[in-house]
Tab-separated table of C-alpha atoms and ligand atoms in Angstrom:
chain	number	residue	atom	x	y	z
A	210	UNK	CA	-17.463	4.790	19.807
A	211	UNK	CA	-15.849	8.241	18.798
A	212	UNK	CA	-14.034	8.849	22.334
A	213	UNK	CA	-12.410	5.040	21.873
A	214	UNK	CA	-11.586	5.846	18.233
A	215	UNK	CA	-9.983	9.191	19.379
A	216	UNK	CA	-7.848	7.687	22.249
A	217	UNK	CA	-6.866	4.750	20.457
A	218	UNK	CA	-5.810	6.757	17.665
A	219	UNK	CA	-3.677	9.264	19.957
A	220	UNK	CA	-1.940	6.257	21.482
A	221	UNK	CA	-1.003	4.286	18.535
A	222	UNK	CA	0.480	7.811	17.156
A	223	UNK	CA	2.599	7.966	20.422
A	224	UNK	CA	3.951	4.574	19.940
A	225	UNK	CA	6.906	4.783	17.136
A	226	UNK	CA	6.576	1.843	14.600
A	227	UNK	CA	8.997	2.092	11.495
A	228	UNK	CA	9.023	-0.922	9.597
A	229	UNK	CA	10.435	-3.611	11.691
A	230	UNK	CA	10.392	-2.162	14.684
A	231	UNK	CA	6.864	-2.983	15.430
A	232	UNK	CA	7.019	-5.005	18.946
A	233	UNK	CA	6.150	-1.945	21.234
A	234	UNK	CA	2.808	-1.490	18.806
A	235	UNK	CA	2.077	-5.097	18.535
A	236	UNK	CA	2.041	-5.412	22.292
A	237	UNK	CA	-0.313	-2.447	22.680
A	238	UNK	CA	-2.412	-3.985	20.316
A	239	UNK	CA	-2.451	-7.569	21.871
A	240	UNK	CA	-3.124	-6.110	25.534
A	241	UNK	CA	-5.877	-3.747	24.590
A	242	UNK	CA	-7.712	-6.874	22.745
A	243	UNK	CA	-6.979	-8.851	25.698
A	244	UNK	CA	-8.285	-6.122	27.810
A	245	UNK	CA	-11.693	-6.250	25.890
A	246	UNK	CA	-11.610	-9.968	26.400
A	247	UNK	CA	-11.039	-10.660	22.815
A	248	UNK	CA	-9.591	-14.050	21.122
A	249	UNK	CA	-6.014	-12.740	20.483
A	250	UNK	CA	-2.680	-14.238	19.567
A	251	UNK	CA	0.850	-13.135	18.596
A	252	UNK	CA	2.393	-15.299	15.351
A	253	UNK	CA	5.746	-16.119	14.755
A	254	UNK	CA	6.181	-12.785	12.441
A	255	UNK	CA	5.049	-10.523	14.955
A	256	UNK	CA	1.393	-9.776	13.745
A	257	UNK	CA	-1.418	-9.892	15.948
A	258	UNK	CA	-4.428	-11.647	15.332
A	259	UNK	CA	-7.603	-11.310	16.645
A	260	UNK	CA	-11.019	-13.651	16.277
A	261	UNK	CA	-14.644	-13.054	15.987
A	262	UNK	CA	-17.756	-15.149	15.531
A	263	UNK	CA	-17.397	-18.519	13.831
A	264	UNK	CA	-18.873	-19.729	10.444
A	265	UNK	CA	-17.871	-21.887	7.383
A	266	UNK	CA	-16.721	-18.646	5.437
A	267	UNK	CA	-13.834	-16.669	6.571
A	268	UNK	CA	-13.015	-13.049	6.342
A	269	UNK	CA	-9.501	-11.072	6.821
A	270	UNK	CA	-9.597	-7.414	7.881
A	271	UNK	CA	-6.093	-6.280	7.811
A	272	UNK	CA	-3.995	-3.599	8.385
A	273	UNK	CA	-0.281	-2.671	8.639
A	274	UNK	CA	1.007	-1.577	12.047
A	275	UNK	CA	4.570	0.014	10.685
A	276	UNK	CA	5.103	3.503	9.379
A	277	UNK	CA	7.433	4.987	7.061
A	278	UNK	CA	10.430	7.469	8.551
A	279	UNK	CA	9.675	11.014	9.354
A	280	UNK	CA	9.490	13.217	6.172
A	281	UNK	CA	11.236	16.785	6.372
A	282	UNK	CA	8.395	19.616	6.764
A	283	UNK	CA	6.677	18.614	10.053
A	284	UNK	CA	5.078	21.984	12.188
A	285	UNK	CA	4.528	19.367	15.358
A	286	UNK	CA	6.126	16.497	17.003
A	287	UNK	CA	5.045	13.555	14.400
A	288	UNK	CA	5.036	10.939	17.279
A	289	UNK	CA	2.748	13.782	19.574
A	290	UNK	CA	-0.772	13.538	18.424
A	291	UNK	CA	-2.113	16.991	18.225
A	292	UNK	CA	-6.098	17.523	17.365
A	293	UNK	CA	-7.033	20.762	15.621
A	294	UNK	CA	-10.148	21.562	13.512
A	295	UNK	CA	-11.455	17.919	13.879
A	296	UNK	CA	-8.698	16.502	12.598
A	297	UNK	CA	-5.820	14.537	14.279
A	298	UNK	CA	-2.088	15.089	13.420
A	299	UNK	CA	0.806	12.921	13.601
A	300	UNK	CA	2.658	9.969	11.936
A	301	UNK	CA	0.687	7.410	11.006
A	302	UNK	CA	-2.512	9.172	11.245
A	303	UNK	CA	-3.852	8.123	7.790
A	304	UNK	CA	-1.127	5.652	6.463
A	305	UNK	CA	-2.663	3.629	8.422
A	306	UNK	CA	-2.971	3.814	12.322
A	307	UNK	CA	-6.977	5.444	12.002
A	308	UNK	CA	-7.608	2.138	10.363
A	309	UNK	CA	-5.883	0.116	13.328
A	310	UNK	CA	-8.088	2.138	15.843
A	311	UNK	CA	-11.303	1.445	13.613
A	312	UNK	CA	-10.135	-2.255	13.727
A	313	UNK	CA	-9.656	-2.131	17.299
A	314	UNK	CA	-13.180	-0.989	17.626
A	315	UNK	CA	-15.189	-3.666	15.487
A	316	UNK	CA	-13.221	-6.593	17.079
A	317	UNK	CA	-14.852	-5.375	20.306
A	318	UNK	CA	-18.276	-4.657	18.913
A	319	UNK	CA	-18.526	-6.932	15.411
A	320	UNK	CA	-21.590	-9.635	15.923
A	321	UNK	CA	-20.642	-11.308	12.398
A	322	UNK	CA	-22.071	-14.614	11.040
A	323	UNK	CA	-19.073	-15.918	9.567
A	324	UNK	CA	-15.328	-16.150	11.336
A	325	UNK	CA	-13.553	-12.732	10.960
A	326	UNK	CA	-9.837	-12.316	12.124
A	327	UNK	CA	-8.661	-9.221	12.274
A	328	UNK	CA	-5.067	-9.041	11.431
A	329	UNK	CA	-2.435	-6.146	12.735
A	330	UNK	CA	0.456	-7.002	10.442
A	331	UNK	CA	4.102	-5.932	10.232
A	332	UNK	CA	6.394	-4.784	7.413
A	333	UNK	CA	3.753	-3.265	4.837
A	334	UNK	CA	5.940	-0.212	3.666
A	335	UNK	CA	8.330	-0.655	1.174
A	336	UNK	CA	9.219	-4.278	2.102
A	337	UNK	CA	8.292	-5.608	-1.150
A	338	UNK	CA	10.138	-4.499	-3.975
A	339	UNK	CA	13.672	-4.858	-1.319
A	340	UNK	CA	12.154	-8.153	-0.820
A	341	UNK	CA	11.832	-7.957	3.199
A	342	UNK	CA	9.530	-9.657	5.396
A	343	UNK	CA	6.024	-8.637	4.661
A	344	UNK	CA	3.320	-9.747	7.586
A	345	UNK	CA	0.606	-10.277	5.120
A	346	UNK	CA	2.684	-12.999	3.280
A	347	UNK	CA	3.533	-14.812	6.393
A	348	UNK	CA	-0.453	-14.391	7.514
A	349	UNK	CA	-1.820	-16.143	4.236
A	350	UNK	CA	0.452	-19.038	4.667
A	351	UNK	CA	-1.390	-19.999	7.411
A	352	UNK	CA	-4.798	-18.835	7.189
A	353	UNK	CA	-6.671	-18.784	4.001
A	354	UNK	CA	-9.893	-17.071	3.414
A	355	UNK	CA	-13.141	-16.198	1.115
A	356	UNK	CA	-12.661	-12.431	1.543
A	357	UNK	CA	-10.041	-9.915	2.878
A	358	UNK	CA	-10.636	-6.254	3.756
A	359	UNK	CA	-7.973	-3.933	4.068
A	360	UNK	CA	-8.584	-0.593	5.993
A	361	UNK	CA	-5.825	1.771	4.237
A	362	UNK	CA	-6.582	5.131	3.255
A	363	UNK	CA	-9.667	5.392	1.203
A	364	UNK	CA	-11.378	8.935	1.676
A	365	UNK	CA	-10.993	10.385	-1.755
A	366	UNK	CA	-11.953	14.042	-2.764
A	367	UNK	CA	-13.418	14.221	1.093
A	368	UNK	CA	-15.697	11.124	0.549
A	369	UNK	CA	-15.192	7.773	2.466
A	370	UNK	CA	-15.059	5.235	-0.752
A	371	UNK	CA	-14.713	1.953	-1.816
A	372	UNK	CA	-11.565	0.690	-3.458
A	373	UNK	CA	-12.034	-2.156	-5.801
A	374	UNK	CA	-8.372	-3.063	-6.266
A	375	UNK	CA	-5.082	-1.713	-7.063
A	376	UNK	CA	-2.092	-1.532	-9.177
A	377	UNK	CA	0.714	-3.986	-9.167
A	378	UNK	CA	4.215	-3.056	-9.233
A	379	UNK	CA	7.544	-4.170	-11.127
A	380	UNK	CA	10.895	-2.583	-11.622
A	381	UNK	CA	13.868	-2.940	-13.542
A	382	UNK	CA	17.665	-2.071	-12.953
A	383	UNK	CA	19.316	-1.295	-16.069
A	384	UNK	CA	23.148	-1.388	-15.911
A	385	UNK	CA	24.504	0.484	-18.976
A	386	UNK	CA	28.187	-0.545	-20.004
A	387	UNK	CA	30.378	2.022	-21.749
A	388	UNK	CA	34.227	2.001	-22.316
A	389	UNK	CA	36.438	4.191	-19.813
A	390	UNK	CA	38.793	6.606	-21.260
A	391	UNK	CA	40.756	10.020	-20.569
A	392	UNK	CA	38.229	12.675	-20.563
A	393	UNK	CA	40.744	14.578	-22.802
A	394	UNK	CA	40.294	11.727	-25.288
A	395	UNK	CA	36.601	10.916	-24.792
A	396	UNK	CA	36.410	9.537	-28.640
A	397	UNK	CA	38.656	6.630	-27.201
A	398	UNK	CA	35.826	6.110	-24.711
A	399	UNK	CA	32.655	5.032	-24.413
A	400	UNK	CA	29.729	7.316	-22.419
A	401	UNK	CA	27.649	4.806	-20.474
A	402	UNK	CA	25.499	8.201	-19.081
A	403	UNK	CA	25.096	9.701	-22.790
A	404	UNK	CA	23.484	6.226	-23.230
A	405	UNK	CA	21.805	6.397	-20.195
A	406	UNK	CA	20.248	9.481	-20.916
A	407	UNK	CA	18.865	7.730	-24.159
A	408	UNK	CA	17.145	5.229	-22.167
A	409	UNK	CA	15.543	7.518	-19.652
A	410	UNK	CA	14.143	10.296	-22.143
A	411	UNK	CA	12.557	7.437	-24.213
A	412	UNK	CA	10.690	6.254	-20.799
A	413	UNK	CA	9.658	9.589	-20.319
A	414	UNK	CA	8.147	9.756	-23.506
A	415	UNK	CA	6.202	6.662	-23.084
A	416	UNK	CA	4.945	7.255	-19.893
A	417	UNK	CA	3.285	10.470	-20.890
A	418	UNK	CA	1.795	7.971	-24.135
A	419	UNK	CA	-0.119	5.879	-21.758
A	420	UNK	CA	-3.653	5.945	-21.575
A	421	UNK	CA	-6.251	4.853	-18.789
A	422	UNK	CA	-7.869	1.982	-18.417
A	423	UNK	CA	-11.388	1.406	-17.923
A	424	UNK	CA	-12.087	-0.562	-14.828
A	425	UNK	CA	-15.935	-0.275	-13.744
A	426	UNK	CA	-18.296	2.098	-14.941
A	427	UNK	CA	-16.687	5.499	-14.899
A	428	UNK	CA	-13.906	4.093	-12.655
A	429	UNK	CA	-10.608	4.199	-14.750
A	430	UNK	CA	-7.006	3.782	-13.726
A	431	UNK	CA	-3.738	5.115	-15.416
A	432	UNK	CA	-0.539	2.847	-15.501
A	433	UNK	CA	2.508	4.674	-14.942
A	434	UNK	CA	6.087	4.202	-15.588
A	435	UNK	CA	9.448	6.443	-13.932
A	436	UNK	CA	12.807	6.572	-14.063
A	437	UNK	CA	13.300	6.797	-10.031
A	438	UNK	CA	17.239	6.738	-9.819
A	439	UNK	CA	20.455	6.966	-11.468
A	440	UNK	CA	23.759	6.090	-10.702
A	441	UNK	CA	27.084	6.822	-12.410
A	442	UNK	CA	30.977	7.315	-11.416
A	443	UNK	CA	33.519	8.159	-13.600
A	444	UNK	CA	36.390	6.837	-11.217
A	445	UNK	CA	37.802	8.816	-8.184
A	446	UNK	CA	39.015	11.868	-10.627
A	447	UNK	CA	36.607	13.864	-12.451
A	448	UNK	CA	38.319	13.229	-15.645
A	449	UNK	CA	37.290	9.909	-16.740
A	450	UNK	CA	34.840	8.929	-19.167
A	451	UNK	CA	32.816	6.645	-17.152
A	452	UNK	CA	32.190	3.023	-18.201
A	453	UNK	CA	28.857	2.080	-16.425
A	454	UNK	CA	25.826	4.095	-15.417
A	455	UNK	CA	22.342	2.775	-13.704
A	456	UNK	CA	19.180	3.299	-14.368
A	457	UNK	CA	16.255	2.587	-12.110
A	458	UNK	CA	12.810	2.238	-13.571
A	459	UNK	CA	9.391	1.983	-11.814
A	460	UNK	CA	6.511	0.507	-13.599
A	461	UNK	CA	3.047	0.364	-11.899
A	462	UNK	CA	1.379	-2.462	-13.801
A	463	UNK	CA	-2.607	-1.837	-14.322
A	464	UNK	CA	-5.075	-4.549	-14.827
A	465	UNK	CA	-4.223	-6.777	-17.979
A	466	UNK	CA	-0.370	-6.051	-18.046
A	467	UNK	CA	2.344	-7.994	-16.005
A	468	UNK	CA	6.074	-8.556	-16.033
A	469	UNK	CA	6.110	-9.497	-19.823
A	470	UNK	CA	4.368	-6.130	-20.813
A	471	UNK	CA	7.128	-4.219	-18.680
A	472	UNK	CA	10.218	-6.651	-20.280
A	473	UNK	CA	8.679	-5.429	-23.935
A	474	UNK	CA	8.630	-2.049	-22.954
A	475	UNK	CA	12.317	-2.051	-21.856
A	476	UNK	CA	13.390	-4.112	-24.534
A	477	UNK	CA	12.574	-1.575	-26.924
A	478	UNK	CA	14.176	1.380	-24.563
A	479	UNK	CA	17.283	-0.489	-24.369
A	480	UNK	CA	17.501	-1.523	-28.208
A	481	UNK	CA	21.122	-1.157	-29.712
A	482	UNK	CA	22.423	0.217	-25.916
A	483	UNK	CA	25.080	-2.617	-24.261
A	484	UNK	CA	23.217	-3.307	-21.307
A	485	UNK	CA	22.616	-5.873	-18.604
A	486	UNK	CA	18.573	-5.839	-16.920
A	487	UNK	CA	17.562	-7.079	-13.563
A	488	UNK	CA	13.965	-7.592	-13.004
A	489	UNK	CA	11.913	-7.381	-10.115
A	490	UNK	CA	8.223	-8.191	-9.807
A	491	UNK	CA	6.145	-7.415	-6.746
A	492	UNK	CA	2.832	-8.136	-8.236
A	493	UNK	CA	0.360	-7.853	-11.003
A	494	UNK	CA	-2.921	-5.517	-10.386
A	495	UNK	CA	-5.583	-6.677	-8.701
A	496	UNK	CA	-9.315	-6.387	-8.508
A	497	UNK	CA	-12.476	-7.612	-6.471
A	498	UNK	CA	-14.512	-9.653	-7.846
A	499	UNK	CA	-17.532	-7.757	-8.791
A	500	UNK	CA	-20.328	-10.497	-9.036
A	501	UNK	CA	-18.981	-11.833	-5.564
A	502	UNK	CA	-20.585	-11.490	-2.406
A	503	UNK	CA	-18.101	-8.944	-0.599
A	504	UNK	CA	-18.374	-6.351	-3.243
A	505	UNK	CA	-22.328	-6.699	-3.750
A	506	UNK	CA	-22.714	-6.448	-0.284
A	507	UNK	CA	-20.402	-3.724	0.535
A	508	UNK	CA	-22.100	-1.663	-2.661
A	509	UNK	CA	-25.913	-2.450	-0.953
A	510	UNK	CA	-24.462	-1.218	2.731
A	511	UNK	CA	-23.044	1.856	1.059
A	512	UNK	CA	-25.871	3.029	-1.292
A	513	UNK	CA	-27.893	2.457	2.220
A	514	UNK	CA	-25.963	4.805	4.193
A	515	UNK	CA	-24.828	7.597	1.500
A	516	UNK	CA	-26.906	7.041	-1.330
A	517	UNK	CA	-24.698	7.017	-4.307
A	518	UNK	CA	-21.679	4.980	-4.421
A	519	UNK	CA	-18.198	6.305	-4.519
A	520	UNK	CA	-15.709	3.775	-6.048
A	521	UNK	CA	-12.154	4.128	-7.268
A	522	UNK	CA	-9.084	2.175	-7.619
A	523	UNK	CA	-5.820	2.532	-5.910
A	524	UNK	CA	-2.515	3.930	-8.025
A	525	UNK	CA	-0.514	2.140	-5.453
A	526	UNK	CA	0.181	-1.137	-4.335
A	527	UNK	CA	-1.765	-2.682	-1.383
A	528	UNK	CA	-1.322	-5.688	0.468
A	529	UNK	CA	-4.499	-6.408	-1.088
A	530	UNK	CA	-2.076	-7.621	-4.222
A	531	UNK	CA	-1.085	-10.791	-1.652
A	532	UNK	CA	-4.942	-11.620	-0.702
A	533	UNK	CA	-6.183	-11.685	-4.304
A	534	UNK	CA	-3.323	-13.769	-5.234
A	535	UNK	CA	-4.712	-16.621	-2.791
A	536	UNK	CA	-8.058	-16.144	-4.577
A	537	UNK	CA	-10.089	-14.002	-1.809
A	538	UNK	CA	-12.134	-11.516	-2.698
A	539	UNK	CA	-10.829	-8.007	-2.013
A	540	UNK	CA	-11.769	-4.634	-1.147
A	541	UNK	CA	-10.501	-1.636	0.775
A	542	UNK	CA	-11.920	0.819	3.020
A	543	UNK	CA	-10.204	2.838	5.666
A	544	UNK	CA	-10.814	6.232	7.270
A	545	UNK	CA	-7.279	7.676	6.221
A	546	UNK	CA	-7.188	10.576	3.520
A	547	UNK	CA	-5.795	9.096	0.664
A	548	UNK	CA	-3.213	11.275	-0.338
A	549	UNK	CA	-1.736	11.822	3.186
A	550	UNK	CA	0.655	8.853	3.374
A	551	UNK	CA	4.259	9.487	3.938
A	552	UNK	CA	3.702	13.265	3.791
A	553	UNK	CA	4.813	15.880	6.246
A	554	UNK	CA	1.496	17.175	8.816
A	555	UNK	CA	0.085	13.879	7.832
A	556	UNK	CA	-3.346	13.612	9.340
A	557	UNK	CA	-6.977	12.070	9.245
A	558	UNK	CA	-10.708	13.506	10.199
A	559	UNK	CA	-12.152	12.055	13.220
A	560	UNK	CA	-15.085	11.795	11.551
A	561	UNK	CA	-14.117	9.443	8.743
A	562	UNK	CA	-13.001	7.026	11.573
A	563	UNK	CA	-16.603	6.812	13.020
A	564	UNK	CA	-18.238	6.923	9.380
A	565	UNK	CA	-15.672	4.283	8.495
A	566	UNK	CA	-16.201	2.028	11.684
A	567	UNK	CA	-20.352	2.242	11.232
A	568	UNK	CA	-20.033	1.127	7.754
A	569	UNK	CA	-17.435	-1.648	7.726
A	570	UNK	CA	-19.692	-3.432	10.896
A	571	UNK	CA	-22.691	-3.035	8.625
A	572	UNK	CA	-20.560	-4.945	6.026
A	573	UNK	CA	-18.815	-7.414	8.006
A	574	UNK	CA	-22.358	-8.300	9.536
A	575	UNK	CA	-24.293	-8.809	6.306
A	576	UNK	CA	-21.571	-10.511	4.783
B	877	LIG	ZN1	-0.356	1.585	4.175
């Protein structure tokens, strides 16, 4: 198993698969499934699906095939896997081609008592806020399920962990209006940048005041808010008081929060300021059903293998939110190292792939 996981991950890293350019990696995965005599198909969105088992209940095991662009700071060629010190380095090693390798292994070996669809999907990275295609959104139009497991990085503090859910996301594009004037007579105008700065200051202070929310036992999550971009133009020359400044605010929604929570906050930040606001709402936070079969089974399998459970709640948005939106019980567990996503010299540990494959197989076969 170790050799197979290692080989597959190296192959997957070698195939470039930026969002929207997944054709090559999809063909590789499809051919690999066919080579192992697994029932598989490609759907119209470009996702690759593999089928195992039969039964009334259905589980989707999901992983995205795309990666982000290459960031600065790589010491090796990110598209050439490098093995060193029990780790594999390469673009997508943690996010999330190691998860895909585990899914390929499981599709080959798992003996479930329910129907399992292994879904290798397109366009996860950055697709949601821009409103582009998302493979999971397309998938769930055709396939409902009772349970969904995503295989995104869940090795936290060196330990393979169960991720109970994740935060949601909303954003606000705020256009602050001023009045243009010659800078030598600034008092005749109204500087949009100054008003925008008042907003950013309030956002920063408010962000620091947000308190962690309890999720489960000693598992907590901190909601967050940040100004992520500012755009202003004073005209073609540098002697004009700007009449427009845009402030972009990103809000991670925690449990119990929704778009209205954020709208009220933004109303507070912009009170008395001449502006227009465009809101974007990707999703609310999602959490698994603690009394549901998926969580109970996963917890049992985990405790049998490791003794004490290791649980956390994801701060970033995962495709889990779409499955949760269809009332599926959800869980995330994958062999990547949390915190490695979108970083230079991204890597994952070989032993985590093996551990994850063994545990996931157990969970899938016992549910
Ligand atoms: Zn990912």
